[in-house]
Protein backbone atom coordinates (compact mmCIF):
# COMPACT_ATOMS: atom_id res chain seq x y z
CA UNK A 1 0.00 0.00 0.00
CA UNK A 2 1.20 3.48 -0.86
CA UNK A 3 0.12 6.69 0.90
CA UNK A 4 1.08 9.99 -0.77
CA UNK A 5 -0.17 13.56 -1.07
CA UNK A 6 -1.02 14.14 -4.72
CA UNK A 7 -2.77 16.87 -6.71
CA UNK A 8 -6.07 15.38 -7.88
CA UNK A 9 -5.72 17.44 -11.07
CA UNK A 10 -3.24 14.74 -12.10
CA UNK A 11 -5.69 11.90 -11.40
CA UNK A 12 -8.76 13.33 -13.17
CA UNK A 13 -9.51 13.69 -16.88
CA UNK A 14 -10.67 17.30 -16.41
CA UNK A 15 -7.27 18.07 -14.89
CA UNK A 16 -8.62 20.22 -12.07
CA UNK A 17 -8.32 19.84 -8.29
CA UNK A 18 -6.01 20.36 -5.32
CA UNK A 19 -4.18 17.87 -3.14
CA UNK A 20 -5.41 14.98 -1.08
CA UNK A 21 -3.92 12.05 0.75
CA UNK A 22 -4.14 9.26 -1.79
CA UNK A 23 -4.13 5.68 -0.47
CA UNK A 24 -3.38 3.18 -3.21
CA UNK A 25 -4.64 -0.15 -1.88
CA UNK A 26 -3.63 -3.53 -3.25
CA UNK A 27 -5.31 -6.08 -0.98
CA UNK A 28 -8.43 -6.48 1.09
CA UNK A 29 -6.31 -5.96 4.23
CA UNK A 30 -5.18 -2.58 2.80
CA UNK A 31 -8.80 -1.67 2.14
CA UNK A 32 -9.68 -2.51 5.75
CA UNK A 33 -6.98 -0.08 6.96
CA UNK A 34 -7.79 2.67 4.47
CA UNK A 35 -11.45 2.74 5.44
CA UNK A 36 -10.79 3.36 9.15
CA UNK A 37 -11.17 7.14 8.63
CA UNK A 38 -13.41 9.25 6.32
CA UNK A 39 -12.67 8.40 2.68
CA UNK A 40 -13.73 8.81 -0.94
CA UNK A 41 -13.12 6.31 -3.74
CA UNK A 42 -11.43 7.35 -6.95
CA UNK A 43 -11.95 5.44 -10.17
CA UNK A 44 -10.41 6.78 -13.34
CA UNK A 45 -11.45 10.32 -12.34
CA UNK A 46 -13.48 10.83 -15.52
CA UNK A 47 -16.65 12.20 -13.95
CA UNK A 48 -15.17 14.43 -11.26
CA UNK A 49 -14.87 18.15 -10.61
CA UNK A 50 -12.55 18.46 -7.61
CA UNK A 51 -12.15 21.62 -5.48
CA UNK A 52 -8.98 23.69 -5.89
CA UNK A 53 -8.43 23.06 -2.17
CA UNK A 54 -8.54 19.28 -2.70
CA UNK A 55 -10.50 17.16 -0.21
CA UNK A 56 -9.83 16.50 3.48
CA UNK A 57 -10.84 12.84 3.27
CA UNK A 58 -8.55 10.00 2.27
CA UNK A 59 -8.82 9.25 -1.44
CA UNK A 60 -8.74 5.50 -2.03
CA UNK A 61 -7.36 4.29 -5.33
CA UNK A 62 -7.67 0.59 -6.19
CA UNK A 63 -4.65 -1.30 -7.52
CA UNK A 64 -3.06 -4.72 -6.98
CA UNK A 65 -5.65 -7.50 -6.71
CA UNK A 66 -8.43 -5.06 -7.62
CA UNK A 67 -6.86 -4.58 -11.06
CA UNK A 68 -6.84 -8.31 -11.86
CA UNK A 69 -9.30 -9.92 -14.24
CA UNK A 70 -10.14 -13.10 -16.07
CA UNK A 71 -9.25 -12.35 -19.71
CA UNK A 72 -11.94 -14.80 -20.90
CA UNK A 73 -14.48 -12.41 -19.25
CA UNK A 74 -16.18 -15.48 -17.72
CA UNK A 75 -14.79 -15.00 -14.20
CA UNK A 76 -14.31 -12.08 -11.80
CA UNK A 77 -13.22 -8.69 -13.12
CA UNK A 78 -11.50 -6.27 -10.71
CA UNK A 79 -13.08 -2.86 -10.14
CA UNK A 80 -9.89 -1.05 -11.19
CA UNK A 81 -9.88 -2.58 -14.69
CA UNK A 82 -10.40 0.00 -17.44
CA UNK A 83 -13.59 -0.29 -19.48
CA UNK A 84 -11.71 0.20 -22.80
CA UNK A 85 -9.59 -2.89 -21.98
CA UNK A 86 -12.73 -4.96 -21.32
CA UNK A 87 -14.23 -3.83 -24.63
CA UNK A 88 -11.11 -4.82 -26.49
CA UNK A 89 -11.29 -8.31 -24.97
CA UNK A 90 -15.02 -8.58 -25.68
CA UNK A 91 -14.44 -7.69 -29.34
CA UNK A 92 -11.66 -10.27 -29.66
CA UNK A 93 -13.79 -12.98 -28.00
CA UNK A 94 -16.95 -12.03 -29.89
CA UNK A 95 -18.93 -11.42 -26.70
CA UNK A 96 -21.78 -8.91 -26.90
CA UNK A 97 -23.21 -6.66 -24.17
CA UNK A 98 -20.60 -3.98 -23.54
CA UNK A 99 -20.65 -2.20 -26.93
CA UNK A 100 -22.76 0.72 -25.61
CA UNK A 101 -19.82 1.66 -23.37
CA UNK A 102 -17.47 2.25 -26.29
CA UNK A 103 -15.43 5.42 -25.73
CA UNK A 104 -16.15 5.76 -21.99
CA UNK A 105 -12.82 6.23 -20.14
CA UNK A 106 -14.00 4.70 -16.84
CA UNK A 107 -12.87 1.99 -14.50
CA UNK A 108 -15.29 -0.87 -13.88
CA UNK A 109 -16.08 0.42 -10.35
CA UNK A 110 -16.79 3.96 -11.54
CA UNK A 111 -18.90 2.66 -14.43
CA UNK A 112 -20.98 0.58 -11.99
CA UNK A 113 -21.37 3.47 -9.54
CA UNK A 114 -22.52 5.88 -12.32
CA UNK A 115 -24.22 3.19 -14.43
CA UNK A 116 -22.23 4.65 -17.30
CA UNK A 117 -23.57 4.20 -20.80
CA UNK A 118 -25.16 5.62 -23.87
CA UNK A 119 -28.52 5.14 -25.53
CA UNK A 120 -27.01 1.97 -27.02
CA UNK A 121 -26.57 0.30 -23.64
CA UNK A 122 -25.40 0.81 -20.07
CA UNK A 123 -23.22 -0.94 -17.49
CA UNK A 124 -26.08 -2.41 -15.43
CA UNK A 125 -27.30 -4.49 -18.39
CA UNK A 126 -23.96 -6.31 -18.64
CA UNK A 127 -23.67 -7.25 -14.95
CA UNK A 128 -24.35 -10.66 -13.41
CA UNK A 129 -22.94 -9.95 -9.91
CA UNK A 130 -21.34 -7.02 -8.12
CA UNK A 131 -19.07 -7.52 -5.10
CA UNK A 132 -19.10 -4.55 -2.71
CA UNK A 133 -16.90 -3.82 0.32
CA UNK A 134 -19.04 -2.16 2.96
CA UNK A 135 -18.47 -1.62 6.68
CA UNK A 136 -15.50 -3.97 6.70
CA UNK A 137 -17.22 -6.85 4.86
CA UNK A 138 -17.65 -8.10 1.31
CA UNK A 139 -21.13 -8.69 -0.03
CA UNK A 140 -22.27 -9.87 -3.45
CA UNK A 141 -25.32 -8.23 -5.03
CA UNK A 142 -27.46 -9.03 -8.06
CA UNK A 143 -27.87 -5.95 -10.28
CA UNK A 144 -31.61 -5.77 -9.46
CA UNK A 145 -30.62 -5.03 -5.85
CA UNK A 146 -28.54 -1.99 -6.75
CA UNK A 147 -31.19 0.50 -7.87
CA UNK A 148 -29.73 1.22 -11.30
CA UNK A 149 -31.28 3.98 -13.40
CA UNK A 150 -30.12 6.62 -15.86
CA UNK A 151 -26.59 7.53 -14.64
CA UNK A 152 -27.57 6.33 -11.20
CA UNK A 153 -27.08 3.46 -8.75
CA UNK A 154 -27.97 2.90 -5.13
CA UNK A 155 -24.83 1.25 -3.75
CA UNK A 156 -24.83 1.13 0.05
CA UNK A 157 -23.53 4.41 1.54
CA UNK A 158 -19.71 4.29 1.47
CA UNK A 159 -19.76 0.98 -0.44
CA UNK A 160 -16.73 0.23 -2.62
CA UNK A 161 -17.14 -1.99 -5.67
CA UNK A 162 -14.28 -4.52 -5.55
CA UNK A 163 -15.08 -6.80 -8.52
CA UNK A 164 -17.89 -7.87 -10.85
CA UNK A 165 -19.04 -10.82 -12.93
CA UNK A 166 -20.31 -9.97 -16.40
CA UNK A 167 -23.29 -11.32 -18.31
CA UNK A 168 -22.38 -11.30 -22.02
CA UNK A 169 -23.94 -13.01 -25.02
CA UNK A 170 -21.93 -15.10 -27.49
CA UNK A 171 -21.77 -13.36 -30.87
CA UNK A 172 -18.93 -12.88 -33.36
CA UNK A 173 -15.96 -10.50 -33.30
CA UNK A 174 -17.26 -8.96 -36.56
CA UNK A 175 -20.74 -8.26 -35.17
CA UNK A 176 -19.38 -6.89 -31.87
CA UNK A 177 -16.91 -4.64 -33.69
CA UNK A 178 -19.65 -3.38 -36.01
CA UNK A 179 -21.78 -2.33 -33.02
CA UNK A 180 -18.78 -0.63 -31.40
CA UNK A 181 -18.14 1.34 -34.60
CA UNK A 182 -21.77 2.48 -34.57
CA UNK A 183 -21.47 3.74 -30.98
CA UNK A 184 -18.17 5.41 -31.87
CA UNK A 185 -19.85 7.18 -34.79
CA UNK A 186 -22.49 8.61 -32.41
CA UNK A 187 -19.67 10.22 -30.38
CA UNK A 188 -18.05 11.97 -33.31
CA UNK A 189 -19.29 15.40 -32.20
CA UNK A 190 -17.59 15.14 -28.81
CA UNK A 191 -14.50 17.28 -28.17
CA UNK A 192 -11.01 15.90 -27.57
CA UNK A 193 -10.06 18.62 -25.07
CA UNK A 194 -9.82 17.87 -21.32
CA UNK A 195 -13.28 17.21 -19.88
CA UNK A 196 -15.21 15.03 -17.49
CA UNK A 197 -17.71 13.98 -20.15
CA UNK A 198 -21.15 15.56 -20.14
CA UNK A 199 -21.53 18.08 -17.33
CA UNK A 200 -25.33 17.80 -17.09
CA UNK A 201 -27.82 14.94 -17.19
CA UNK A 202 -30.21 14.94 -20.11
CA UNK A 203 -33.74 15.98 -19.12
CA UNK A 204 -36.33 13.30 -20.04
CA UNK A 205 -36.74 13.14 -23.82
CA UNK A 206 -34.24 15.88 -24.62
CA UNK A 207 -30.52 16.56 -24.77
CA UNK A 208 -28.81 19.01 -22.43
CA UNK A 209 -26.23 19.68 -25.16
CA UNK A 210 -28.95 20.65 -27.63
CA UNK A 211 -30.59 22.95 -25.04
CA UNK A 212 -27.27 24.66 -24.19
CA UNK A 213 -26.62 25.08 -27.91
CA UNK A 214 -30.11 26.51 -28.56
CA UNK A 215 -29.63 28.95 -25.65
CA UNK A 216 -26.57 30.35 -27.45
CA UNK A 217 -24.16 29.34 -24.68
CA UNK A 218 -21.60 27.41 -26.73
CA UNK A 219 -18.19 29.11 -26.71
CA UNK A 220 -19.04 30.83 -23.41
CA UNK A 221 -15.81 31.16 -21.42
CA UNK A 222 -14.70 31.93 -17.87
CA UNK A 223 -10.92 32.03 -17.55
CA UNK A 224 -9.65 28.74 -18.96
CA UNK A 225 -13.04 27.02 -18.67
CA UNK A 226 -15.13 26.94 -21.82
CA UNK A 227 -18.37 25.43 -23.13
CA UNK A 228 -17.16 23.43 -26.09
CA UNK A 229 -18.06 24.71 -29.55
CA UNK A 230 -18.34 21.08 -30.66
CA UNK A 231 -20.87 19.88 -28.05
CA UNK A 232 -22.81 22.09 -25.62
CA UNK A 233 -22.76 19.58 -22.75
CA UNK A 234 -18.97 19.38 -22.63
CA UNK A 235 -17.41 22.00 -20.35
CA UNK A 236 -13.72 21.80 -21.19
CA UNK A 237 -10.48 22.83 -19.52
CA UNK A 238 -8.45 24.77 -22.08
CA UNK A 239 -5.36 24.34 -19.86
CA UNK A 240 -4.90 25.40 -16.25
CA UNK A 241 -8.59 26.05 -15.50
CA UNK A 242 -9.53 26.18 -11.82
CA UNK A 243 -12.47 24.42 -10.18
CA UNK A 244 -13.86 27.87 -9.36
CA UNK A 245 -13.89 28.73 -13.07
CA UNK A 246 -15.38 25.38 -14.12
CA UNK A 247 -18.08 25.69 -11.49
CA UNK A 248 -18.86 29.31 -12.43
CA UNK A 249 -19.52 28.04 -15.96
CA UNK A 250 -21.88 25.37 -14.57
CA UNK A 251 -23.76 28.13 -12.72
CA UNK A 252 -23.90 30.30 -15.82
CA UNK A 253 -25.72 27.46 -17.64
CA UNK A 254 -28.01 26.80 -14.67
CA UNK A 255 -28.94 30.50 -14.53
CA UNK A 256 -30.59 29.97 -17.94
CA UNK A 257 -31.59 26.28 -17.98
CA UNK A 258 -32.89 23.99 -15.19
CA UNK A 259 -30.30 21.24 -15.72
CA UNK A 260 -29.03 18.76 -13.13
CA UNK A 261 -25.26 18.31 -12.87
CA UNK A 262 -24.00 14.84 -13.88
CA UNK A 263 -20.44 15.41 -12.64
CA UNK A 264 -19.60 14.42 -9.08
CA UNK A 265 -18.38 17.47 -7.21
CA UNK A 266 -15.71 16.82 -4.57
CA UNK A 267 -15.02 19.39 -1.85
CA UNK A 268 -16.20 22.98 -1.43
CA UNK A 269 -16.17 25.08 -4.58
CA UNK A 270 -16.96 28.79 -4.62
CA UNK A 271 -17.76 29.80 -8.21
CA UNK A 272 -15.52 32.62 -9.36
CA UNK A 273 -16.42 34.89 -12.25
CA UNK A 274 -13.34 35.79 -14.25
CA UNK A 275 -13.44 37.85 -17.42
CA UNK A 276 -12.23 36.02 -20.49
P1 LIG B 1 -14.66 8.49 -11.15
O1 LIG B 1 -14.93 9.67 -12.01
O2 LIG B 1 -13.31 8.34 -10.57
O3 LIG B 1 -15.74 8.47 -9.97
C1 LIG B 1 -17.12 8.66 -10.22
C2 LIG B 1 -17.94 8.17 -9.02
O4 LIG B 1 -17.79 6.76 -8.90
C3 LIG B 1 -17.45 8.75 -7.68
O5 LIG B 1 -18.56 8.89 -6.85
C4 LIG B 1 -16.55 7.67 -7.14
O6 LIG B 1 -16.44 7.71 -5.73
C5 LIG B 1 -17.30 6.44 -7.61
N1 LIG B 1 -16.43 5.27 -7.72
C6 LIG B 1 -15.34 5.08 -8.50
N2 LIG B 1 -14.84 3.84 -8.34
C7 LIG B 1 -15.63 3.23 -7.43
C8 LIG B 1 -15.64 1.94 -6.83
N3 LIG B 1 -14.72 1.01 -7.10
N4 LIG B 1 -16.62 1.67 -5.93
C9 LIG B 1 -17.56 2.58 -5.62
N5 LIG B 1 -17.60 3.82 -6.14
C10 LIG B 1 -16.65 4.13 -7.04
N6 LIG B 1 -20.29 8.68 -19.01
C11 LIG B 1 -21.35 8.03 -19.53
O7 LIG B 1 -22.19 7.50 -18.79
N7 LIG B 1 -21.51 7.94 -20.88
C12 LIG B 1 -20.65 8.47 -21.75
O8 LIG B 1 -20.84 8.37 -22.95
C13 LIG B 1 -19.49 9.15 -21.23
N8 LIG B 1 -18.57 9.69 -22.05
C14 LIG B 1 -17.47 10.30 -21.53
C15 LIG B 1 -16.50 10.80 -22.40
C16 LIG B 1 -15.35 11.42 -21.89
C17 LIG B 1 -14.33 11.95 -22.84
C18 LIG B 1 -15.16 11.54 -20.49
C19 LIG B 1 -13.94 12.20 -19.92
C20 LIG B 1 -16.13 11.05 -19.62
C21 LIG B 1 -17.30 10.43 -20.13
N9 LIG B 1 -18.28 9.92 -19.29
C22 LIG B 1 -19.36 9.24 -19.83
C23 LIG B 1 -18.23 10.13 -17.82
C24 LIG B 1 -17.47 9.06 -17.02
O9 LIG B 1 -16.56 8.32 -17.84
C25 LIG B 1 -18.43 8.10 -16.31
O10 LIG B 1 -19.25 8.79 -15.39
C26 LIG B 1 -17.71 6.97 -15.57
O11 LIG B 1 -18.65 6.07 -15.07
C27 LIG B 1 -16.82 7.44 -14.42
O12 LIG B 1 -15.99 6.36 -14.04
P2 LIG B 1 -14.59 6.59 -13.31
O13 LIG B 1 -13.97 5.26 -13.08
O14 LIG B 1 -13.77 7.59 -14.03
O15 LIG B 1 -15.09 7.16 -11.91
N1 LIG C 1 -26.99 18.62 -30.13
C1 LIG C 1 -26.99 19.92 -30.54
N2 LIG C 1 -26.00 20.73 -30.14
C2 LIG C 1 -24.99 20.33 -29.32
C3 LIG C 1 -25.00 18.99 -28.86
C4 LIG C 1 -26.02 18.15 -29.29
O1 LIG C 1 -27.89 20.33 -31.28
O2 LIG C 1 -24.12 21.14 -28.98
C5 LIG C 1 -28.06 17.70 -30.62
C6 LIG C 1 -27.48 16.65 -31.57
O3 LIG C 1 -27.42 17.14 -32.89
C7 LIG C 1 -28.46 15.51 -31.40
C8 LIG C 1 -28.94 15.65 -29.95
O4 LIG C 1 -28.62 16.98 -29.55
O5 LIG C 1 -29.56 15.67 -32.24
C9 LIG C 1 -28.30 14.61 -29.04
O6 LIG C 1 -26.86 14.78 -29.04
P1 LIG C 1 -25.85 13.57 -28.85
O7 LIG C 1 -26.16 12.50 -29.83
O8 LIG C 1 -24.49 14.13 -28.80
O9 LIG C 1 -26.25 12.95 -27.45
P2 LIG C 1 -26.37 13.61 -26.03
O10 LIG C 1 -27.74 13.32 -25.53
O11 LIG C 1 -25.96 15.03 -26.02
C10 LIG C 1 -25.64 11.46 -24.74
C11 LIG C 1 -24.92 11.26 -23.45
C12 LIG C 1 -23.42 11.12 -23.66
C13 LIG C 1 -23.14 9.99 -24.64
C14 LIG C 1 -23.86 10.28 -25.95
C15 LIG C 1 -23.56 9.12 -26.90
C16 LIG C 1 -25.95 12.34 -21.50
C17 LIG C 1 -25.97 13.53 -20.63
N3 LIG C 1 -25.13 12.39 -22.55
O12 LIG C 1 -25.28 12.75 -25.22
O13 LIG C 1 -22.86 10.78 -22.41
O14 LIG C 1 -21.76 9.87 -24.89
O15 LIG C 1 -25.27 10.43 -25.69
O16 LIG C 1 -24.52 8.83 -27.75
O17 LIG C 1 -26.67 11.38 -21.25
C18 LIG C 1 -21.77 11.53 -20.40
O18 LIG C 1 -22.74 11.07 -19.79
O19 LIG C 1 -20.77 12.01 -19.82
C19 LIG C 1 -21.79 11.51 -21.87
C20 LIG C 1 -20.87 12.08 -22.61
Tab-separated table of C-alpha atoms in Angstrom, residues 14 20 25 27 30 51 70 78 80 84 97 107 119 164 167 173-174 214 216 224 227 229 233-234 236 241:
chain	number	residue	atom	x	y	z
A	14	UNK	CA	-10.665	17.296	-16.410
A	20	UNK	CA	-5.415	14.985	-1.082
A	25	UNK	CA	-4.638	-0.151	-1.883
A	27	UNK	CA	-5.308	-6.080	-0.984
A	30	UNK	CA	-5.178	-2.579	2.802
A	51	UNK	CA	-12.148	21.619	-5.484
A	70	UNK	CA	-10.142	-13.104	-16.066
A	78	UNK	CA	-11.497	-6.266	-10.715
A	80	UNK	CA	-9.889	-1.053	-11.192
A	84	UNK	CA	-11.708	0.198	-22.804
A	97	UNK	CA	-23.212	-6.661	-24.167
A	107	UNK	CA	-12.868	1.987	-14.502
A	119	UNK	CA	-28.521	5.143	-25.534
A	164	UNK	CA	-17.886	-7.867	-10.846
A	167	UNK	CA	-23.288	-11.320	-18.309
A	173	UNK	CA	-15.958	-10.501	-33.301
A	174	UNK	CA	-17.258	-8.956	-36.557
A	214	UNK	CA	-30.110	26.508	-28.559
A	216	UNK	CA	-26.572	30.352	-27.450
A	224	UNK	CA	-9.647	28.740	-18.962
A	227	UNK	CA	-18.370	25.431	-23.127
A	229	UNK	CA	-18.059	24.715	-29.551
A	233	UNK	CA	-22.761	19.577	-22.750
A	234	UNK	CA	-18.965	19.383	-22.629
A	236	UNK	CA	-13.724	21.801	-21.186
A	241	UNK	CA	-8.590	26.047	-15.503
